[in-house]
């Protein structure tokens, strides 16, 4: 009944941009905290960005000034705008919807590869 579907990943050159989308069905992102994680081969999953249901946005230091998290309430989509991409950003990116006391949901992931 609830589904999160990521899209927008792909192969991009260093310095390029990508916009990841996470389309939700069965829940409204306006009522959940929206979160982006990423995981590279051989590394632990790491937090990238958070947008709380009340509208507070945060990104980790390694992507500050380059990545922006946002949502479109009318379309029920969570976004991650990624600019000035670096090879170190290469990872599988996952969106996550959570709220204290409620069930939480994960997307299937979308691959981002930054290489020349």
Backbone as ProteinMPNN parsed JSONL, in Angstrom:
{"seq_chain_A": "XXXXXXXXXXXXXXXXXXXXXXXXXXXXXXXXXXXXXXXXXXXXXXXXXXXXXXXXXXXXXXXXXXXXXXXXXXXXXXXXXXXXXXXXXXXXXXXXXXXXXXXXXXXXXXXXXXXX", "coords_chain_A": {"N_chain_A": [[0.826, -1.199, 0.0], [1.949, 1.247, 0.784], [4.516, 2.958, -0.842], [7.754, 3.927, -1.859], [9.497, 5.379, -4.444], [12.46, 5.822, -6.004], [14.144, 7.895, -8.419], [16.165, 9.227, -11.104], [18.889, 8.838, -10.844], [22.184, 8.019, -12.194], [24.941, 8.059, -14.553], [27.382, 10.527, -14.342], [29.585, 13.25, -15.115], [32.412, 14.51, -13.198], [31.729, 17.531, -11.447], [29.268, 17.864, -12.576], [25.604, 17.773, -12.453], [22.79, 16.301, -10.786], [19.375, 15.473, -10.214], [17.659, 13.891, -7.828], [14.669, 12.064, -7.319], [12.023, 11.13, -5.15], [9.208, 9.512, -5.144], [6.22, 9.253, -3.424], [3.632, 7.034, -2.459], [0.592, 6.297, -0.843], [1.296, 7.482, 1.562], [1.815, 10.798, 2.863], [4.37, 13.072, 2.247], [4.414, 15.481, 3.548], [3.633, 14.957, 6.095], [5.614, 13.461, 7.204], [9.042, 12.968, 8.198], [11.418, 13.436, 5.761], [14.169, 11.741, 4.404], [17.424, 11.388, 3.029], [19.746, 8.868, 2.356], [22.974, 7.38, 1.686], [25.022, 4.768, 0.288], [28.111, 3.432, -0.321], [30.078, 0.9, -2.037], [31.465, -1.439, 0.216], [31.353, 0.3, 2.353], [29.717, 1.782, 5.209], [26.238, 2.639, 5.455], [25.359, 6.049, 5.137], [24.067, 9.078, 6.465], [22.712, 11.689, 4.501], [20.956, 13.924, 3.999], [18.225, 15.688, 5.536], [14.795, 16.454, 5.789], [12.481, 17.745, 7.78], [9.062, 17.127, 8.788], [7.922, 19.516, 9.503], [9.348, 21.291, 8.025], [12.092, 21.881, 8.323], [15.337, 21.876, 7.079], [18.354, 20.029, 6.584], [21.727, 19.27, 5.757], [24.588, 17.099, 5.538], [28.009, 17.897, 6.446], [29.848, 17.224, 4.409], [28.544, 17.559, 2.008], [27.535, 20.06, 2.069], [26.508, 23.149, 0.74], [26.507, 22.133, -1.795], [24.514, 20.171, -2.135], [20.93, 20.05, -1.964], [18.001, 19.549, -0.154], [14.548, 19.067, -0.676], [10.948, 19.325, -1.028], [7.951, 18.685, -2.898], [4.885, 19.338, -2.108], [2.408, 19.222, -3.399], [2.839, 17.388, -5.468], [3.751, 15.307, -3.982], [6.459, 14.481, -3.674], [9.777, 13.914, -2.738], [12.87, 15.554, -3.038], [16.345, 15.512, -4.012], [18.631, 17.707, -4.841], [21.635, 17.727, -6.506], [24.612, 19.243, -6.964], [27.769, 20.213, -8.477], [29.129, 17.708, -8.469], [31.206, 15.122, -7.13], [33.677, 12.479, -7.476], [33.701, 11.103, -5.027], [31.07, 11.165, -4.259], [29.851, 9.024, -5.389], [27.583, 6.433, -5.068], [24.928, 4.282, -3.881], [21.817, 5.687, -3.575], [19.3, 6.244, -1.196], [15.933, 6.91, -0.322], [13.961, 7.788, 2.549], [11.218, 7.625, 4.713], [9.978, 8.735, 7.736], [8.555, 8.931, 11.033], [8.198, 9.676, 14.434], [6.777, 7.143, 16.352], [5.271, 6.161, 14.279], [4.99, 3.874, 11.47], [7.842, 3.235, 9.365], [9.375, 3.822, 6.14], [11.147, 2.663, 3.244], [12.806, 3.435, 0.157], [13.82, 1.748, -2.913], [16.316, 2.384, -3.817], [18.657, 4.247, -5.836], [21.208, 4.374, -8.227], [24.067, 6.403, -8.232], [26.714, 7.472, -10.11], [29.759, 9.025, -10.349], [32.035, 9.944, -12.575], [34.752, 10.433, -14.84]], "CA_chain_A": [[0.0, 0.0, 0.0], [2.877, 2.364, 0.829], [5.648, 2.731, -1.715], [8.649, 5.02, -2.198], [10.186, 5.028, -5.675], [13.486, 6.787, -6.388], [14.537, 7.996, -9.812], [17.058, 10.333, -11.398], [20.286, 8.466, -10.773], [22.849, 7.731, -13.445], [26.36, 8.369, -14.698], [27.604, 11.949, -14.577], [30.979, 13.656, -14.98], [32.696, 15.407, -12.075], [31.258, 18.885, -11.658], [27.918, 17.845, -13.102], [24.467, 17.842, -11.543], [21.682, 15.371, -10.881], [18.269, 15.694, -9.302], [17.001, 12.654, -7.447], [13.283, 12.181, -6.904], [11.431, 10.036, -4.389], [7.762, 9.657, -5.242], [5.54, 8.481, -2.396], [2.224, 6.694, -2.566], [0.08, 5.728, 0.391], [1.601, 8.418, 2.634], [2.114, 12.16, 2.448], [5.647, 13.541, 2.772], [4.187, 16.631, 4.41], [3.383, 14.455, 7.436], [6.752, 12.635, 7.574], [10.401, 13.424, 7.961], [12.017, 12.861, 4.574], [15.601, 11.575, 4.622], [18.242, 10.742, 2.016], [20.949, 8.162, 2.752], [23.736, 6.784, 0.598], [25.929, 3.7, 0.67], [29.086, 3.038, -1.322], [30.567, -0.465, -1.805], [32.418, -1.607, 1.297], [31.198, 1.323, 3.375], [28.441, 1.822, 5.903], [25.256, 3.623, 5.031], [25.533, 7.325, 5.804], [23.053, 10.105, 6.305], [23.066, 12.768, 3.592], [20.122, 15.108, 4.166], [16.96, 15.492, 6.228], [13.782, 17.502, 5.737], [11.443, 17.363, 8.722], [7.703, 17.383, 8.314], [7.611, 20.916, 9.741], [10.031, 22.09, 7.028], [13.481, 22.178, 8.646], [16.234, 21.141, 6.201], [19.739, 19.873, 7.001], [22.598, 18.385, 4.995], [25.841, 16.84, 6.227], [29.07, 18.827, 6.08], [30.549, 16.835, 3.202], [27.789, 17.981, 0.832], [27.01, 21.396, 2.321], [26.779, 24.066, -0.349], [26.37, 21.439, -3.075], [23.261, 19.413, -2.167], [19.768, 20.681, -1.366], [16.845, 18.684, -0.01], [13.295, 19.804, -0.761], [9.803, 18.496, -1.387], [6.814, 19.286, -3.562], [3.742, 18.757, -1.412], [1.338, 18.957, -4.355], [3.183, 16.171, -6.195], [4.134, 14.304, -2.999], [7.779, 14.022, -4.079], [10.959, 14.398, -2.042], [13.958, 15.754, -3.987], [17.71, 15.823, -3.628], [19.367, 18.372, -5.906], [23.057, 17.504, -6.304], [25.438, 20.047, -7.858], [29.219, 20.11, -8.294], [29.333, 16.338, -8.016], [32.563, 14.62, -7.016], [33.735, 11.013, -7.463], [33.385, 10.617, -3.688], [29.628, 11.087, -4.112], [29.372, 7.789, -5.992], [26.935, 5.575, -4.082], [23.518, 4.021, -4.046], [21.09, 6.655, -2.765], [18.019, 5.744, -0.719], [15.074, 7.818, 0.422], [13.386, 7.207, 3.748], [10.158, 8.407, 5.345], [9.806, 8.286, 9.107], [8.008, 9.83, 12.035], [8.169, 9.007, 15.725], [5.542, 6.461, 16.685], [4.628, 5.646, 13.078], [5.778, 2.994, 10.632], [8.806, 3.896, 8.495], [9.41, 3.226, 4.807], [12.365, 2.821, 2.452], [12.811, 3.211, -1.268], [14.667, 0.654, -3.378], [17.631, 2.914, -4.116], [19.036, 4.615, -7.192], [22.667, 4.442, -8.299], [24.724, 7.607, -8.734], [28.122, 7.237, -10.4], [30.434, 10.247, -10.788], [33.287, 9.5, -13.177], [35.084, 11.0, -16.131]], "C_chain_A": [[0.869, 1.262, 0.0], [4.097, 2.015, -0.016], [6.422, 4.025, -1.92], [9.48, 4.579, -3.395], [11.157, 6.138, -6.034], [13.72, 6.757, -7.893], [15.517, 9.152, -9.954], [18.535, 10.021, -11.306], [20.864, 8.179, -12.148], [24.319, 8.051, -13.384], [26.525, 9.833, -15.073], [29.085, 12.258, -14.381], [31.193, 14.506, -13.734], [32.34, 16.849, -12.408], [29.842, 18.976, -12.18], [26.864, 17.855, -12.015], [23.475, 16.725, -11.825], [20.617, 15.78, -9.882], [17.564, 14.375, -9.054], [15.587, 12.947, -6.972], [12.867, 10.941, -6.134], [9.931, 10.269, -4.348], [7.084, 8.712, -4.265], [4.096, 8.22, -2.785], [1.791, 6.013, -1.277], [0.358, 6.555, 1.629], [1.833, 9.785, 2.027], [3.43, 12.6, 3.074], [5.486, 14.748, 3.687], [3.923, 16.232, 5.856], [4.537, 13.615, 7.975], [8.048, 13.421, 7.464], [10.946, 12.69, 6.736], [13.53, 12.87, 4.699], [16.23, 10.924, 3.395], [19.479, 10.133, 2.672], [21.703, 7.727, 1.501], [24.678, 5.723, 1.148], [26.805, 3.333, -0.516], [29.568, 1.626, -1.024], [31.629, -0.511, -0.716], [32.321, -0.597, 2.411], [29.823, 1.221, 4.023], [27.52, 2.864, 5.278], [25.443, 4.914, 5.816], [24.377, 8.264, 5.489], [23.563, 11.205, 5.391], [22.278, 14.03, 3.9], [18.805, 14.731, 4.813], [16.067, 16.703, 6.02], [12.64, 17.07, 6.644], [10.068, 17.727, 8.189], [7.269, 18.811, 8.553], [8.439, 21.845, 8.858], [11.461, 22.479, 7.323], [14.415, 21.281, 7.841], [17.664, 21.142, 6.737], [20.468, 18.968, 6.029], [23.893, 18.208, 5.766], [26.941, 17.728, 5.661], [29.722, 18.5, 4.735], [29.832, 17.262, 1.919], [27.221, 19.382, 0.981], [27.455, 22.355, 1.222], [26.635, 23.45, -1.72], [25.027, 20.731, -3.22], [22.159, 20.199, -1.467], [18.625, 19.682, -1.315], [15.584, 19.542, -0.016], [12.164, 18.832, -1.045], [8.756, 19.336, -2.083], [5.579, 18.626, -2.963], [2.609, 18.399, -2.377], [1.575, 17.658, -5.112], [3.576, 15.021, -5.277], [5.47, 13.646, -3.37], [8.843, 14.694, -3.226], [12.116, 14.451, -3.034], [15.302, 15.864, -3.286], [18.413, 16.4, -4.845], [20.852, 18.285, -5.598], [23.826, 18.265, -7.378], [26.911, 19.833, -7.536], [29.622, 18.723, -7.805], [30.799, 15.93, -8.095], [32.555, 13.101, -7.086], [33.391, 10.408, -6.11], [31.89, 10.529, -3.42], [29.04, 9.813, -4.698], [28.841, 6.849, -4.919], [25.541, 5.224, -4.569], [22.769, 4.922, -3.071], [19.692, 6.145, -2.464], [17.229, 6.861, -0.061], [14.342, 7.06, 1.514], [12.342, 8.168, 4.305], [9.922, 7.863, 6.738], [9.17, 9.376, 9.952], [7.86, 9.048, 13.327], [6.792, 8.424, 15.996], [4.802, 5.872, 15.497], [5.553, 4.669, 12.359], [6.691, 3.817, 9.725], [8.953, 3.12, 7.193], [10.692, 3.588, 4.08], [12.081, 2.674, 0.969], [13.801, 2.126, -1.645], [16.083, 1.097, -3.712], [17.805, 3.261, -5.58], [20.538, 4.886, -7.215], [23.116, 5.76, -8.901], [26.207, 7.3, -8.902], [28.72, 8.505, -10.993], [31.817, 9.849, -11.279], [33.487, 10.197, -14.508], [35.369, 9.917, -17.166]], "O_chain_A": [[0.566, 2.229, -0.699], [4.641, 0.915, 0.082], [5.834, 5.086, -2.129], [10.101, 3.517, -3.362], [10.746, 7.259, -6.332], [13.521, 5.736, -8.55], [15.679, 9.957, -9.036], [19.362, 10.862, -11.659], [20.137, 8.103, -13.139], [24.878, 8.286, -12.312], [25.887, 10.32, -16.006], [29.761, 11.611, -13.581], [30.26, 15.155, -13.261], [32.611, 17.33, -13.509], [29.269, 20.065, -12.221], [27.17, 17.933, -10.825], [23.34, 16.265, -12.959], [20.915, 16.36, -8.838], [16.948, 13.809, -9.957], [15.338, 13.953, -6.306], [13.31, 9.833, -6.436], [9.444, 11.123, -3.606], [7.342, 7.508, -4.276], [3.427, 9.075, -3.365], [2.549, 5.239, -0.692], [-0.287, 6.348, 2.657], [2.026, 9.914, 0.818], [3.598, 12.514, 4.29], [6.353, 15.003, 4.524], [3.982, 17.076, 6.751], [4.451, 13.104, 9.092], [8.137, 14.407, 6.732], [10.932, 11.46, 6.688], [14.117, 13.89, 5.061], [15.647, 10.022, 2.794], [20.173, 10.795, 3.444], [21.15, 7.706, 0.402], [25.079, 5.767, 2.311], [26.308, 2.97, -1.582], [29.484, 1.183, 0.122], [32.575, 0.277, -0.723], [33.132, -0.628, 3.337], [28.891, 0.649, 3.457], [27.966, 3.831, 4.66], [25.662, 4.879, 7.027], [23.799, 8.24, 4.402], [24.721, 11.61, 5.493], [22.866, 15.101, 4.049], [18.323, 13.608, 4.666], [16.531, 17.842, 6.069], [11.909, 16.134, 6.32], [9.931, 18.528, 7.264], [6.35, 19.293, 7.891], [8.265, 23.062, 8.921], [12.007, 23.339, 6.632], [14.304, 20.057, 7.908], [18.126, 22.145, 7.281], [19.893, 18.001, 5.528], [24.262, 19.069, 6.564], [26.831, 18.244, 4.549], [30.108, 19.409, 4.001], [30.451, 17.321, 0.857], [26.495, 19.847, 0.102], [28.621, 22.372, 0.825], [26.64, 24.169, -2.719], [24.462, 20.694, -4.313], [22.413, 20.921, -0.503], [18.313, 19.039, -2.317], [15.56, 20.622, 0.575], [12.401, 17.646, -1.277], [8.681, 20.548, -1.885], [5.268, 17.479, -3.283], [1.93, 17.389, -2.192], [0.634, 16.908, -5.373], [3.72, 13.886, -5.731], [5.593, 12.421, -3.378], [8.807, 15.907, -3.019], [12.326, 13.503, -3.791], [15.385, 16.257, -2.122], [18.754, 15.668, -5.775], [21.286, 18.726, -4.534], [23.704, 17.964, -8.565], [27.259, 19.338, -6.464], [30.371, 18.591, -6.837], [31.53, 16.335, -8.999], [31.533, 12.483, -6.788], [32.843, 9.308, -6.051], [31.476, 9.887, -2.455], [27.851, 9.547, -4.524], [29.553, 6.506, -3.976], [25.041, 5.793, -5.539], [23.056, 4.918, -1.874], [18.984, 5.673, -3.355], [17.791, 7.671, 0.676], [14.13, 5.851, 1.42], [12.563, 9.378, 4.358], [9.691, 6.666, 6.909], [9.236, 10.564, 9.637], [7.443, 7.89, 13.314], [5.776, 9.11, 15.886], [3.814, 5.16, 15.675], [6.758, 4.643, 12.612], [6.364, 4.946, 9.36], [8.693, 1.918, 7.142], [11.252, 4.668, 4.269], [11.223, 1.889, 0.567], [14.542, 1.636, -0.792], [16.966, 0.254, -3.874], [17.187, 2.655, -6.456], [21.07, 5.549, -6.325], [22.617, 6.184, -9.943], [26.878, 6.913, -7.945], [28.247, 9.003, -12.015], [32.674, 9.461, -10.485], [32.529, 10.511, -15.214], [35.668, 10.229, -18.319]]}, "name": "protein", "num_of_chains": 1, "seq": "XXXXXXXXXXXXXXXXXXXXXXXXXXXXXXXXXXXXXXXXXXXXXXXXXXXXXXXXXXXXXXXXXXXXXXXXXXXXXXXXXXXXXXXXXXXXXXXXXXXXXXXXXXXXXXXXXXXX"}
